[in-house]
Amino acid sequence: MTLSIADTSKFREGRIMVCFRNEGNQPVRILDEINDGTADYFFLTLLRTEQGDARILNAELGKMTFQRPLNYRELAPGQEYNVTIPVCLDEVELEDWKQCSCELETSYYNQQGKDCLLGVLQATTKLAL
């Protein structure tokens, strides 16, 4: 399973799209519970400049408790699953960041679920502000 940042066109609106892709030769299950309310528990997203300045754009990180059975999505080999996640730009003055090259990094953390992808996936992309 790989993770990539698929679309940053709505970054200034506080949203990015990430893509999970099954690179293996067996089906893989993934939690289908990522939405505006849960994304911060699964994703840590950083905006970083070439000088090393960094801002965390979302993160609650921890184990959520669901009061119902979880929903899953099965990805066949080669299949992709795109999901849009929120990023918080409240503490980032984007005009100040336009002067340098920026990198967006997001990491997916999953310690939940049964018979699904568990662990950490990371993706990085260059970002033009």
MMTF fields as JSON, N, C-alpha, C and O atoms, coordinates in Angstrom:
{
  "mmtfVersion": "1.0.0",
  "mmtfProducer": "UNKNOWN",
  "numBonds": 515,
  "numAtoms": 516,
  "numGroups": 129,
  "numChains": 1,
  "numModels": 1,
  "chainsPerModel": [1],
  "groupsPerChain": [129],
  "chainIdList": ["A"],
  "bondAtomList": [4, 2, 8, 6, 12, 10, 16, 14, 20, 18, 24, 22, 28, 26, 32, 30, 36, 34, 40, 38, 44, 42, 48, 46, 52, 50, 56, 54, 60, 58, 64, 62, 68, 66, 72, 70, 76, 74, 80, 78, 84, 82, 88, 86, 92, 90, 96, 94, 100, 98, 104, 102, 108, 106, 112, 110, 116, 114, 120, 118, 124, 122, 128, 126, 132, 130, 136, 134, 140, 138, 144, 142, 148, 146, 152, 150, 156, 154, 160, 158, 164, 162, 168, 166, 172, 170, 176, 174, 180, 178, 184, 182, 188, 186, 192, 190, 196, 194, 200, 198, 204, 202, 208, 206, 212, 210, 216, 214, 220, 218, 224, 222, 228, 226, 232, 230, 236, 234, 240, 238, 244, 242, 248, 246, 252, 250, 256, 254, 260, 258, 264, 262, 268, 266, 272, 270, 276, 274, 280, 278, 284, 282, 288, 286, 292, 290, 296, 294, 300, 298, 304, 302, 308, 306, 312, 310, 316, 314, 320, 318, 324, 322, 328, 326, 332, 330, 336, 334, 340, 338, 344, 342, 348, 346, 352, 350, 356, 354, 360, 358, 364, 362, 368, 366, 372, 370, 376, 374, 380, 378, 384, 382, 388, 386, 392, 390, 396, 394, 400, 398, 404, 402, 408, 406, 412, 410, 416, 414, 420, 418, 424, 422, 428, 426, 432, 430, 436, 434, 440, 438, 444, 442, 448, 446, 452, 450, 456, 454, 460, 458, 464, 462, 468, 466, 472, 470, 476, 474, 480, 478, 484, 482, 488, 486, 492, 490, 496, 494, 500, 498, 504, 502, 508, 506, 512, 510],
  "bondOrderList": [1, 1, 1, 1, 1, 1, 1, 1, 1, 1, 1, 1, 1, 1, 1, 1, 1, 1, 1, 1, 1, 1, 1, 1, 1, 1, 1, 1, 1, 1, 1, 1, 1, 1, 1, 1, 1, 1, 1, 1, 1, 1, 1, 1, 1, 1, 1, 1, 1, 1, 1, 1, 1, 1, 1, 1, 1, 1, 1, 1, 1, 1, 1, 1, 1, 1, 1, 1, 1, 1, 1, 1, 1, 1, 1, 1, 1, 1, 1, 1, 1, 1, 1, 1, 1, 1, 1, 1, 1, 1, 1, 1, 1, 1, 1, 1, 1, 1, 1, 1, 1, 1, 1, 1, 1, 1, 1, 1, 1, 1, 1, 1, 1, 1, 1, 1, 1, 1, 1, 1, 1, 1, 1, 1, 1, 1, 1, 1],
  "groupList": [{"groupName": "MET", "atomNameList": ["N", "CA", "C", "O"], "elementList": ["N", "C", "C", "O"], "formalChargeList": [0, 0, 0, 0], "bondAtomList": [1, 0, 2, 1, 3, 2], "bondOrderList": [1, 1, 2], "singleLetterCode": "M", "chemCompType": "L-PEPTIDE LINKING"}, {"groupName": "THR", "atomNameList": ["N", "CA", "C", "O"], "elementList": ["N", "C", "C", "O"], "formalChargeList": [0, 0, 0, 0], "bondAtomList": [1, 0, 2, 1, 3, 2], "bondOrderList": [1, 1, 2], "singleLetterCode": "T", "chemCompType": "L-PEPTIDE LINKING"}, {"groupName": "LEU", "atomNameList": ["N", "CA", "C", "O"], "elementList": ["N", "C", "C", "O"], "formalChargeList": [0, 0, 0, 0], "bondAtomList": [1, 0, 2, 1, 3, 2], "bondOrderList": [1, 1, 2], "singleLetterCode": "L", "chemCompType": "L-PEPTIDE LINKING"}, {"groupName": "SER", "atomNameList": ["N", "CA", "C", "O"], "elementList": ["N", "C", "C", "O"], "formalChargeList": [0, 0, 0, 0], "bondAtomList": [1, 0, 2, 1, 3, 2], "bondOrderList": [1, 1, 2], "singleLetterCode": "S", "chemCompType": "L-PEPTIDE LINKING"}, {"groupName": "ILE", "atomNameList": ["N", "CA", "C", "O"], "elementList": ["N", "C", "C", "O"], "formalChargeList": [0, 0, 0, 0], "bondAtomList": [1, 0, 2, 1, 3, 2], "bondOrderList": [1, 1, 2], "singleLetterCode": "I", "chemCompType": "L-PEPTIDE LINKING"}, {"groupName": "ALA", "atomNameList": ["N", "CA", "C", "O"], "elementList": ["N", "C", "C", "O"], "formalChargeList": [0, 0, 0, 0], "bondAtomList": [1, 0, 2, 1, 3, 2], "bondOrderList": [1, 1, 2], "singleLetterCode": "A", "chemCompType": "L-PEPTIDE LINKING"}, {"groupName": "ASP", "atomNameList": ["N", "CA", "C", "O"], "elementList": ["N", "C", "C", "O"], "formalChargeList": [0, 0, 0, 0], "bondAtomList": [1, 0, 2, 1, 3, 2], "bondOrderList": [1, 1, 2], "singleLetterCode": "D", "chemCompType": "L-PEPTIDE LINKING"}, {"groupName": "LYS", "atomNameList": ["N", "CA", "C", "O"], "elementList": ["N", "C", "C", "O"], "formalChargeList": [0, 0, 0, 0], "bondAtomList": [1, 0, 2, 1, 3, 2], "bondOrderList": [1, 1, 2], "singleLetterCode": "K", "chemCompType": "L-PEPTIDE LINKING"}, {"groupName": "PHE", "atomNameList": ["N", "CA", "C", "O"], "elementList": ["N", "C", "C", "O"], "formalChargeList": [0, 0, 0, 0], "bondAtomList": [1, 0, 2, 1, 3, 2], "bondOrderList": [1, 1, 2], "singleLetterCode": "F", "chemCompType": "L-PEPTIDE LINKING"}, {"groupName": "ARG", "atomNameList": ["N", "CA", "C", "O"], "elementList": ["N", "C", "C", "O"], "formalChargeList": [0, 0, 0, 0], "bondAtomList": [1, 0, 2, 1, 3, 2], "bondOrderList": [1, 1, 2], "singleLetterCode": "R", "chemCompType": "L-PEPTIDE LINKING"}, {"groupName": "GLU", "atomNameList": ["N", "CA", "C", "O"], "elementList": ["N", "C", "C", "O"], "formalChargeList": [0, 0, 0, 0], "bondAtomList": [1, 0, 2, 1, 3, 2], "bondOrderList": [1, 1, 2], "singleLetterCode": "E", "chemCompType": "L-PEPTIDE LINKING"}, {"groupName": "GLY", "atomNameList": ["N", "CA", "C", "O"], "elementList": ["N", "C", "C", "O"], "formalChargeList": [0, 0, 0, 0], "bondAtomList": [1, 0, 2, 1, 3, 2], "bondOrderList": [1, 1, 2], "singleLetterCode": "G", "chemCompType": "PEPTIDE LINKING"}, {"groupName": "VAL", "atomNameList": ["N", "CA", "C", "O"], "elementList": ["N", "C", "C", "O"], "formalChargeList": [0, 0, 0, 0], "bondAtomList": [1, 0, 2, 1, 3, 2], "bondOrderList": [1, 1, 2], "singleLetterCode": "V", "chemCompType": "L-PEPTIDE LINKING"}, {"groupName": "CYS", "atomNameList": ["N", "CA", "C", "O"], "elementList": ["N", "C", "C", "O"], "formalChargeList": [0, 0, 0, 0], "bondAtomList": [1, 0, 2, 1, 3, 2], "bondOrderList": [1, 1, 2], "singleLetterCode": "C", "chemCompType": "L-PEPTIDE LINKING"}, {"groupName": "ASN", "atomNameList": ["N", "CA", "C", "O"], "elementList": ["N", "C", "C", "O"], "formalChargeList": [0, 0, 0, 0], "bondAtomList": [1, 0, 2, 1, 3, 2], "bondOrderList": [1, 1, 2], "singleLetterCode": "N", "chemCompType": "L-PEPTIDE LINKING"}, {"groupName": "GLN", "atomNameList": ["N", "CA", "C", "O"], "elementList": ["N", "C", "C", "O"], "formalChargeList": [0, 0, 0, 0], "bondAtomList": [1, 0, 2, 1, 3, 2], "bondOrderList": [1, 1, 2], "singleLetterCode": "Q", "chemCompType": "L-PEPTIDE LINKING"}, {"groupName": "PRO", "atomNameList": ["N", "CA", "C", "O"], "elementList": ["N", "C", "C", "O"], "formalChargeList": [0, 0, 0, 0], "bondAtomList": [1, 0, 2, 1, 3, 2], "bondOrderList": [1, 1, 2], "singleLetterCode": "P", "chemCompType": "L-PEPTIDE LINKING"}, {"groupName": "TYR", "atomNameList": ["N", "CA", "C", "O"], "elementList": ["N", "C", "C", "O"], "formalChargeList": [0, 0, 0, 0], "bondAtomList": [1, 0, 2, 1, 3, 2], "bondOrderList": [1, 1, 2], "singleLetterCode": "Y", "chemCompType": "L-PEPTIDE LINKING"}, {"groupName": "TRP", "atomNameList": ["N", "CA", "C", "O"], "elementList": ["N", "C", "C", "O"], "formalChargeList": [0, 0, 0, 0], "bondAtomList": [1, 0, 2, 1, 3, 2], "bondOrderList": [1, 1, 2], "singleLetterCode": "W", "chemCompType": "L-PEPTIDE LINKING"}],
  "groupTypeList": [0, 1, 2, 3, 4, 5, 6, 1, 3, 7, 8, 9, 10, 11, 9, 4, 0, 12, 13, 8, 9, 14, 10, 11, 14, 15, 16, 12, 9, 4, 2, 6, 10, 4, 14, 6, 11, 1, 5, 6, 17, 8, 8, 2, 1, 2, 2, 9, 1, 10, 15, 11, 6, 5, 9, 4, 2, 14, 5, 10, 2, 11, 7, 0, 1, 8, 15, 9, 16, 2, 14, 17, 9, 10, 2, 5, 16, 11, 15, 10, 17, 14, 12, 1, 4, 16, 12, 13, 2, 6, 10, 12, 10, 2, 10, 6, 18, 7, 15, 13, 3, 13, 10, 2, 10, 1, 3, 17, 17, 14, 15, 15, 11, 7, 6, 13, 2, 2, 11, 12, 2, 15, 5, 1, 1, 7, 2, 5, 2],
  "groupIdList": [1, 2, 3, 4, 5, 6, 7, 8, 9, 10, 11, 12, 13, 14, 15, 16, 17, 18, 19, 20, 21, 22, 23, 24, 25, 26, 27, 28, 29, 30, 31, 32, 33, 34, 35, 36, 37, 38, 39, 40, 41, 42, 43, 44, 45, 46, 47, 48, 49, 50, 51, 52, 53, 54, 55, 56, 57, 58, 59, 60, 61, 62, 63, 64, 65, 66, 67, 68, 69, 70, 71, 72, 73, 74, 75, 76, 77, 78, 79, 80, 81, 82, 83, 84, 85, 86, 87, 88, 89, 90, 91, 92, 93, 94, 95, 96, 97, 98, 99, 100, 101, 102, 103, 104, 105, 106, 107, 108, 109, 110, 111, 112, 113, 114, 115, 116, 117, 118, 119, 120, 121, 122, 123, 124, 125, 126, 127, 128, 129],
  "secStructList": [7, 3, 3, 3, 3, 3, 3, 7, 6, 6, 4, 4, 4, 6, 3, 3, 3, 3, 3, 3, 3, 7, 7, 1, 1, 1, 7, 3, 3, 3, 3, 7, 7, 7, 1, 6, 6, 6, 2, 2, 2, 2, 3, 3, 3, 3, 3, 3, 3, 6, 6, 1, 7, 3, 3, 3, 3, 3, 7, 7, 7, 1, 7, 7, 7, 7, 1, 1, 7, 7, 7, 3, 3, 3, 3, 7, 6, 6, 7, 3, 3, 3, 3, 3, 3, 3, 7, 7, 7, 6, 6, 7, 7, 2, 2, 2, 2, 6, 6, 1, 7, 3, 3, 3, 3, 3, 3, 3, 3, 3, 7, 7, 7, 1, 1, 1, 7, 7, 3, 3, 3, 3, 3, 3, 3, 3, 3, 7, 7],
  "xCoordList": [0.849, 0.0, 0.897, 1.861, 0.57, 1.296, 0.314, -0.888, 0.848, 0.082, 0.741, 1.966, -0.054, 0.491, -0.451, -1.638, 0.085, -0.753, -1.212, -0.417, -2.496, -3.021, -3.413, -3.292, -3.886, -4.392, -4.275, -4.808, -3.581, -3.439, -4.135, -3.907, -4.976, -5.598, -6.532, -6.812, -7.007, -7.883, -7.163, -7.793, -5.831, -5.037, -5.381, -5.544, -5.492, -5.802, -7.188, -7.47, -8.053, -9.377, -9.348, -10.372, -8.161, -8.017, -8.322, -8.8, -8.049, -8.319, -7.231, -6.748, -6.864, -6.004, -6.6, -7.325, -6.281, -6.727, -5.517, -4.466, -5.685, -4.631, -5.14, -6.345, -4.204, -4.548, -3.849, -2.626, -4.63, -4.096, -4.101, -5.079, -3.015, -2.944, -2.396, -1.369, -3.092, -2.635, -1.592, -1.922, -0.345, 0.773, 1.105, 1.977, 0.409, 0.69, -0.07, -0.682, -0.024, -0.732, -1.885, -2.441, -2.239, -3.367, -4.295, -3.828, -5.584, -6.487, -6.071, -5.545, -6.311, -6.004, -7.245, -7.9, -7.557, -8.677, -8.129, -7.039, -8.908, -8.548, -9.798, -10.906, -9.622, -10.764, -11.432, -10.758, -12.733, -13.504, -14.247, -15.456, -13.503, -14.073, -13.372, -13.445, -12.697, -11.965, -12.883, -13.348, -13.14, -13.98, -13.505, -12.495, -14.198, -13.762, -13.64, -12.781, -14.48, -14.442, -13.372, -12.956, -12.916, -11.952, -10.553, -9.596, -10.417, -9.144, -7.955, -6.865, -8.147, -7.02, -6.484, -5.343, -7.301, -6.832, -5.999, -5.267, -6.106, -5.394, -4.243, -3.329, -4.277, -3.275, -2.528, -3.118, -1.232, -0.401, 0.145, 0.852, -0.176, 0.251, 1.116, 0.754, 2.269, 3.231, 3.47, 3.532, 3.603, 4.057, 5.467, 5.685, 6.436, 7.846, 8.511, 8.264, 9.356, 10.122, 11.493, 11.907, 12.196, 13.547, 14.508, 15.557, 14.157, 14.998, 14.711, 15.395, 13.713, 13.415, 12.273, 11.915, 11.688, 10.485, 9.379, 9.202, 8.635, 7.559, 6.347, 6.474, 5.178, 3.91, 3.091, 2.972, 2.533, 1.619, 0.25, -0.261, -0.35, -1.626, -2.821, -3.964, -2.58, -3.648, -3.01, -1.973, -3.611, -3.137, -3.905, -3.939, -4.499, -5.03, -4.303, -4.076, -3.945, -3.252, -3.58, -3.286, -4.162, -4.551, -5.544, -5.916, -5.963, -6.907, -8.322, -8.665, -9.131, -10.539, -11.343, -10.982, -12.431, -13.358, -14.63, -15.31, -14.937, -16.162, -17.206, -16.907, -18.408, -19.47, -20.322, -21.462, -19.769, -20.488, -19.451, -18.263, -19.868, -18.911, -18.295, -18.967, -17.021, -16.319, -16.614, -16.87, -16.575, -16.722, -15.34, -14.41, -15.22, -13.957, -14.171, -15.291, -13.081, -13.076, -11.963, -10.847, -12.284, -11.264, -10.705, -11.447, -9.386, -8.712, -8.072, -7.243, -8.463, -7.839, -6.443, -6.146, -5.591, -4.259, -4.384, -5.143, -3.633, -3.644, -4.755, -4.744, -5.709, -6.827, -6.433, -5.597, -7.066, -6.795, -8.052, -9.179, -7.809, -8.884, -8.462, -7.463, -9.216, -8.911, -9.803, -10.988, -9.253, -10.031, -9.529, -8.324, -10.454, -10.099, -10.054, -10.982, -8.961, -8.81, -8.647, -8.106, -9.109, -8.948, -7.55, -6.93, -7.06, -5.829, -6.157, -6.863, -5.649, -5.96, -4.879, -3.71, -5.285, -4.343, -4.415, -3.868, -5.08, -5.279, -3.981, -3.933, -2.929, -1.678, -0.625, 0.555, -1.045, -0.098, -0.478, -1.568, 0.415, 0.215, 0.833, 2.044, -0.01, 0.5, 1.319, 2.253, 0.997, 1.765, 3.234, 4.111, 3.509, 4.894, 5.628, 6.856, 4.888, 5.502, 5.712, 6.335, 5.199, 5.332, 6.763, 7.117, 7.576, 8.932, 9.891, 11.013, 9.477, 10.404, 9.689, 8.465, 10.468, 9.932, 9.374, 10.01, 8.191, 7.544, 7.305, 7.19, 7.238, 6.975, 5.821, 5.772, 4.912, 3.785, 3.99, 4.179, 3.95, 4.147, 2.955, 2.56, 2.386, 1.305, 1.603, 2.074, 1.321, 1.524, 0.198, -0.524, -0.115, -1.34, -0.972, -0.103, -1.632, -1.394, -2.672, -3.736, -2.568, -3.735, -3.321, -2.506, -3.9, -3.668, -4.981, -5.074, -5.982, -7.312, -7.715, -7.017, -8.834, -9.385, -9.003, -8.094, -9.703, -9.463, -9.199, -9.985, -8.095, -7.728, -7.641, -8.06, -7.1, -6.926, -5.515, -4.751, -5.175, -3.853, -3.632, -4.366, -2.636, -2.248, -0.837, -0.018, -0.543, 0.804, 0.814, -0.156, 1.919, 2.141, 2.513, 3.336, 1.898, 2.268, 2.587, 1.95, 3.563, 3.951, 4.047, 4.452, 3.662, 3.736, 4.214, 3.91, 4.967, 5.498, 5.317, 5.421, 5.044, 4.95, 5.432, 5.347, 5.935, 6.287, 5.001, 4.04, 4.989, 3.772, 4.095, 4.976, 3.39, 3.55, 2.442, 1.258, 2.83, 1.839, 1.655, 0.86],
  "yCoordList": [-1.166, 0.0, 1.233, 1.313, 2.189, 3.455, 4.593, 4.455, 5.712, 6.932, 8.024, 8.145, 8.824, 9.979, 11.156, 10.978, 12.35, 13.544, 13.76, 14.114, 13.544, 13.478, 14.841, 15.076, 15.749, 17.019, 18.081, 17.922, 19.155, 20.271, 21.532, 22.619, 21.405, 22.58, 23.327, 24.509, 22.645, 23.297, 23.544, 23.72, 23.555, 23.754, 25.075, 25.11, 26.151, 27.462, 27.49, 28.35, 26.552, 26.435, 25.485, 25.244, 24.952, 24.071, 22.617, 21.913, 22.145, 20.752, 20.225, 20.941, 18.982, 18.287, 16.897, 16.364, 16.328, 14.971, 14.05, 14.337, 12.946, 11.935, 10.669, 10.43, 9.87, 8.662, 7.446, 7.428, 6.44, 5.145, 4.256, 4.237, 3.516, 2.614, 1.266, 1.191, 0.221, -1.123, -1.534, -1.832, -1.546, -1.906, -3.397, -3.875, -4.121, -5.545, -6.402, -5.901, -7.713, -8.633, -9.34, -10.31, -8.844, -9.359, -8.195, -7.063, -8.443, -7.378, -6.872, -7.629, -5.597, -4.973, -4.221, -3.53, -4.366, -3.589, -2.336, -2.339, -1.264, -0.001, 0.565, 0.378, 1.252, 1.874, 2.863, 3.662, 2.811, 3.757, 4.691, 4.894, 5.254, 6.097, 7.453, 8.142, 7.841, 9.108, 10.202, 10.153, 11.188, 12.324, 13.547, 13.468, 14.66, 15.883, 15.69, 16.306, 14.851, 14.656, 13.704, 13.774, 12.818, 11.8, 11.976, 11.391, 12.761, 12.836, 13.198, 12.657, 14.109, 14.534, 13.411, 13.477, 12.375, 11.24, 10.278, 9.453, 10.377, 9.468, 10.126, 9.438, 11.457, 12.149, 13.215, 13.944, 13.295, 14.396, 15.054, 14.415, 16.326, 17.028, 18.221, 19.015, 18.338, 19.406, 20.218, 19.671, 21.53, 22.423, 22.831, 23.332, 22.619, 22.853, 23.665, 23.434, 24.617, 25.382, 24.748, 23.908, 25.161, 24.64, 25.071, 24.453, 26.131, 26.573, 25.779, 25.959, 24.909, 24.08, 24.592, 23.943, 25.743, 26.222, 25.21, 24.708, 24.899, 23.923, 24.315, 24.89, 23.995, 24.21, 22.926, 22.338, 22.497, 21.358, 21.871, 22.819, 21.264, 21.717, 20.9, 21.334, 19.76, 18.985, 17.892, 17.344, 17.58, 16.468, 16.398, 17.365, 15.291, 14.936, 13.671, 13.436, 12.868, 11.599, 10.897, 11.393, 9.792, 8.987, 7.951, 7.918, 7.126, 6.078, 6.572, 6.974, 6.541, 6.917, 5.705, 4.56, 5.985, 4.924, 5.098, 6.119, 4.104, 4.108, 3.29, 2.201, 3.805, 3.137, 2.243, 1.92, 1.857, 1.02, 0.233, 0.546, -0.775, -1.504, -0.561, 0.33, -0.768, 0.081, -0.325, -1.492, 0.658, 0.409, 0.29, 1.006, -0.615, -0.842, -0.76, -0.878, -0.559, -0.572, -1.551, -1.484, -2.449, -3.386, -2.885, -2.575, -2.814, -2.397, -3.616, -4.295, -3.88, -4.953, -4.499, -3.305, -5.413, -5.002, -3.942, -4.109, -2.854, -1.763, -0.745, 0.314, -1.041, -0.125, 1.017, 0.857, 2.184, 3.377, 3.811, 3.499, 4.54, 5.114, 6.534, 6.739, 7.517, 8.925, 9.436, 9.105, 10.229, 10.835, 12.257, 12.507, 13.181, 14.568, 14.786, 14.418, 15.392, 15.643, 17.136, 17.846, 17.617, 19.03, 19.315, 18.464, 20.522, 21.023, 22.402, 23.188, 22.688, 23.943, 24.972, 24.788, 26.051, 27.111, 28.312, 29.368, 28.172, 29.291, 29.959, 31.181, 29.172, 29.729, 29.914, 30.093, 29.872, 30.004, 31.224, 31.278, 32.194, 33.351, 32.971, 33.086, 32.517, 31.967, 32.973, 32.582, 34.248, 35.267, 35.235, 35.422, 35.0, 34.937, 33.721, 33.723, 32.685, 31.437, 31.411, 30.486, 32.411, 32.445, 32.716, 32.43, 33.258, 33.673, 32.495, 32.678, 31.307, 30.175, 28.914, 28.875, 27.919, 26.637, 25.889, 25.824, 25.332, 24.62, 23.154, 22.776, 22.362, 20.945, 20.602, 21.078, 19.794, 19.336, 17.849, 17.057, 17.49, 16.09, 15.644, 16.332, 14.518, 13.975, 12.516, 11.757, 12.15, 10.779, 10.226, 10.89, 9.017, 8.324, 7.327, 6.477, 7.434, 6.535, 5.749, 6.336, 4.437, 3.626, 2.506, 1.649, 2.531, 1.466, 0.756, 0.004, 0.99, 0.448, -0.501, -0.654, -1.117, -1.952, -3.402, -3.749, -4.235, -5.666, -6.153, -5.897, -6.851, -7.391, -6.302, -6.509, -5.141, -4.064, -3.505, -3.927, -2.565, -1.951, -1.268, -0.349, -1.712, -1.091, -0.558, -1.167, 0.566, 1.114, 2.542, 3.28, 2.928, 4.312, 4.353, 3.564, 5.285, 5.566, 7.052, 7.858, 7.421, 8.831, 9.265, 8.494, 10.525, 11.085, 12.524, 13.24, 12.942, 14.299, 14.839, 14.095, 16.14, 16.783, 18.219, 18.822, 18.773, 20.19, 20.98, 20.522, 22.164, 22.968, 24.39, 25.028, 24.878, 26.265, 27.095, 26.868, 28.04, 28.887, 30.144, 31.005],
  "zCoordList": [0.0, 0.0, 0.0, 0.762, -0.862, -0.881, -0.652, -0.877, -0.204, -0.004, -0.817, -0.813, -1.515, -2.223, -2.032, -1.757, -2.178, -2.147, -3.578, -4.449, -3.815, -5.179, -5.734, -6.936, -4.867, -5.367, -4.285, -3.186, -4.598, -3.648, -4.166, -3.634, -5.19, -5.795, -4.822, -5.021, -3.784, -2.801, -1.479, -0.436, -1.541, -0.323, 0.363, 1.583, -0.397, 0.192, 0.832, 1.666, 0.443, 1.053, 2.258, 2.897, 2.556, 3.712, 3.449, 4.339, 2.218, 1.875, 0.933, 0.056, 1.133, 0.179, -0.061, 0.779, -1.215, -1.51, -1.445, -2.018, -0.742, -0.69, -1.358, -1.443, -1.824, -2.578, -1.968, -1.827, -1.613, -1.208, -2.437, -3.185, -2.655, -3.806, -3.347, -2.672, -3.722, -3.403, -4.436, -5.583, -4.018, -4.9, -4.84, -5.566, -3.975, -3.822, -4.807, -5.751, -4.575, -5.465, -4.751, -5.265, -3.561, -2.8, -2.44, -2.322, -2.265, -1.812, -0.43, 0.386, -0.182, 1.105, 1.573, 0.792, 2.854, 3.413, 4.073, 4.646, 3.981, 4.612, 5.263, 4.76, 6.375, 7.035, 6.094, 5.445, 6.022, 5.21, 6.165, 6.043, 7.114, 8.168, 8.223, 9.24, 7.147, 7.143, 6.629, 5.49, 7.474, 7.101, 7.881, 8.581, 7.779, 8.467, 9.972, 10.603, 10.555, 11.996, 12.472, 13.628, 11.612, 12.04, 11.447, 11.955, 10.394, 9.662, 10.544, 10.358, 11.507, 12.336, 13.22, 13.677, 13.468, 14.258, 13.424, 13.972, 12.11, 11.229, 10.478, 10.024, 10.339, 9.529, 10.316, 11.113, 10.083, 10.555, 9.297, 8.519, 9.093, 7.886, 8.263, 9.131, 7.598, 7.864, 6.602, 5.501, 6.77, 5.71, 6.104, 7.207, 5.199, 5.537, 4.429, 3.245, 4.822, 3.846, 3.67, 4.468, 2.614, 2.384, 3.489, 3.672, 4.23, 5.348, 6.624, 7.632, 6.587, 7.752, 8.615, 9.598, 8.274, 8.968, 8.769, 7.659, 9.807, 9.644, 10.474, 11.554, 9.955, 10.663, 10.565, 9.489, 11.684, 11.696, 11.278, 11.875, 10.265, 9.721, 10.207, 10.06, 10.766, 11.412, 12.25, 11.877, 13.355, 14.17, 15.475, 16.237, 15.725, 17.037, 17.469, 18.656, 16.484, 16.669, 17.971, 19.059, 17.845, 18.986, 18.519, 17.346, 19.411, 19.039, 19.285, 20.397, 18.257, 18.376, 18.825, 18.555, 19.511, 19.888, 19.078, 19.176, 18.29, 17.502, 18.263, 18.753, 18.361, 19.106, 18.202, 18.533, 17.084, 16.122, 15.335, 15.408, 14.587, 13.747, 12.708, 12.188, 12.418, 11.464, 10.028, 9.735, 9.145, 7.715, 7.089, 7.463, 6.141, 5.443, 3.944, 3.447, 3.243, 1.79, 1.391, 1.905, 0.477, 0.009, -1.314, -2.246, -1.373, -2.602, -3.254, -2.648, -4.485, -5.258, -5.675, -5.617, -6.09, -6.568, -7.667, -8.622, -7.517, -8.485, -8.271, -8.899, -7.404, -7.181, -6.244, -5.355, -6.475, -5.675, -4.918, -5.302, -3.831, -3.022, -2.684, -1.995, -3.164, -2.889, -1.777, -1.727, -0.897, 0.178, 0.399, 0.38, 0.607, 0.864, 2.367, 3.088, 2.833, 4.267, 4.509, 3.661, 5.653, 5.975, 6.501, 7.138, 6.228, 6.847, 7.413, 6.78, 8.588, 9.264, 8.951, 9.29, 8.303, 7.916, 8.853, 8.536, 10.001, 10.929, 11.367, 11.51, 11.58, 12.092, 11.003, 11.303, 9.751, 8.642, 7.81, 7.241, 7.74, 6.868, 5.527, 5.336, 4.601, 3.341, 2.547, 1.847, 2.636, 1.9, 2.303, 1.46, 3.58, 4.065, 3.525, 3.443, 3.158, 2.712, 1.201, 0.678, 0.5, -0.965, -1.417, -2.56, -0.539, -0.904, -1.057, -1.528, -0.672, -0.715, -1.207, -1.327, -1.479, -1.92, -0.713, 0.339, -0.877, 0.233, -0.123, -1.289, 0.921, 0.792, 1.724, 2.858, 1.257, 2.063, 2.332, 1.409, 3.591, 3.968, 4.792, 5.734, 4.456, 5.27, 5.59, 4.742, 6.816, 7.273, 7.765, 8.508, 7.35, 7.751, 8.838, 8.643, 9.978, 11.103, 11.365, 11.562, 11.368, 11.707, 12.647, 12.303, 13.84, 14.82, 15.123, 16.093, 14.307, 14.546, 13.431, 12.429, 13.631, 12.579, 12.735, 13.49, 12.015, 12.063, 10.645, 9.733, 10.472, 9.158, 8.097, 6.958, 8.465, 7.489, 7.62, 8.488, 6.762, 6.791, 8.133, 8.495, 8.861, 10.119, 9.961, 9.273, 10.587, 10.519, 10.03, 10.204, 9.416, 8.996, 7.517, 7.054, 6.778, 5.388, 5.308, 5.986, 4.491, 4.386, 2.918, 2.049, 2.669, 1.32, 1.398, 2.352, 0.384, 0.317, -1.092, -2.067, -1.199, -2.501, -2.391, -1.321, -3.486, -3.558, -3.694, -4.312, -3.115, -3.105, -3.516, -2.94, -4.501, -4.931, -4.285, -4.535, -3.469, -2.81, -3.61, -3.234]
}
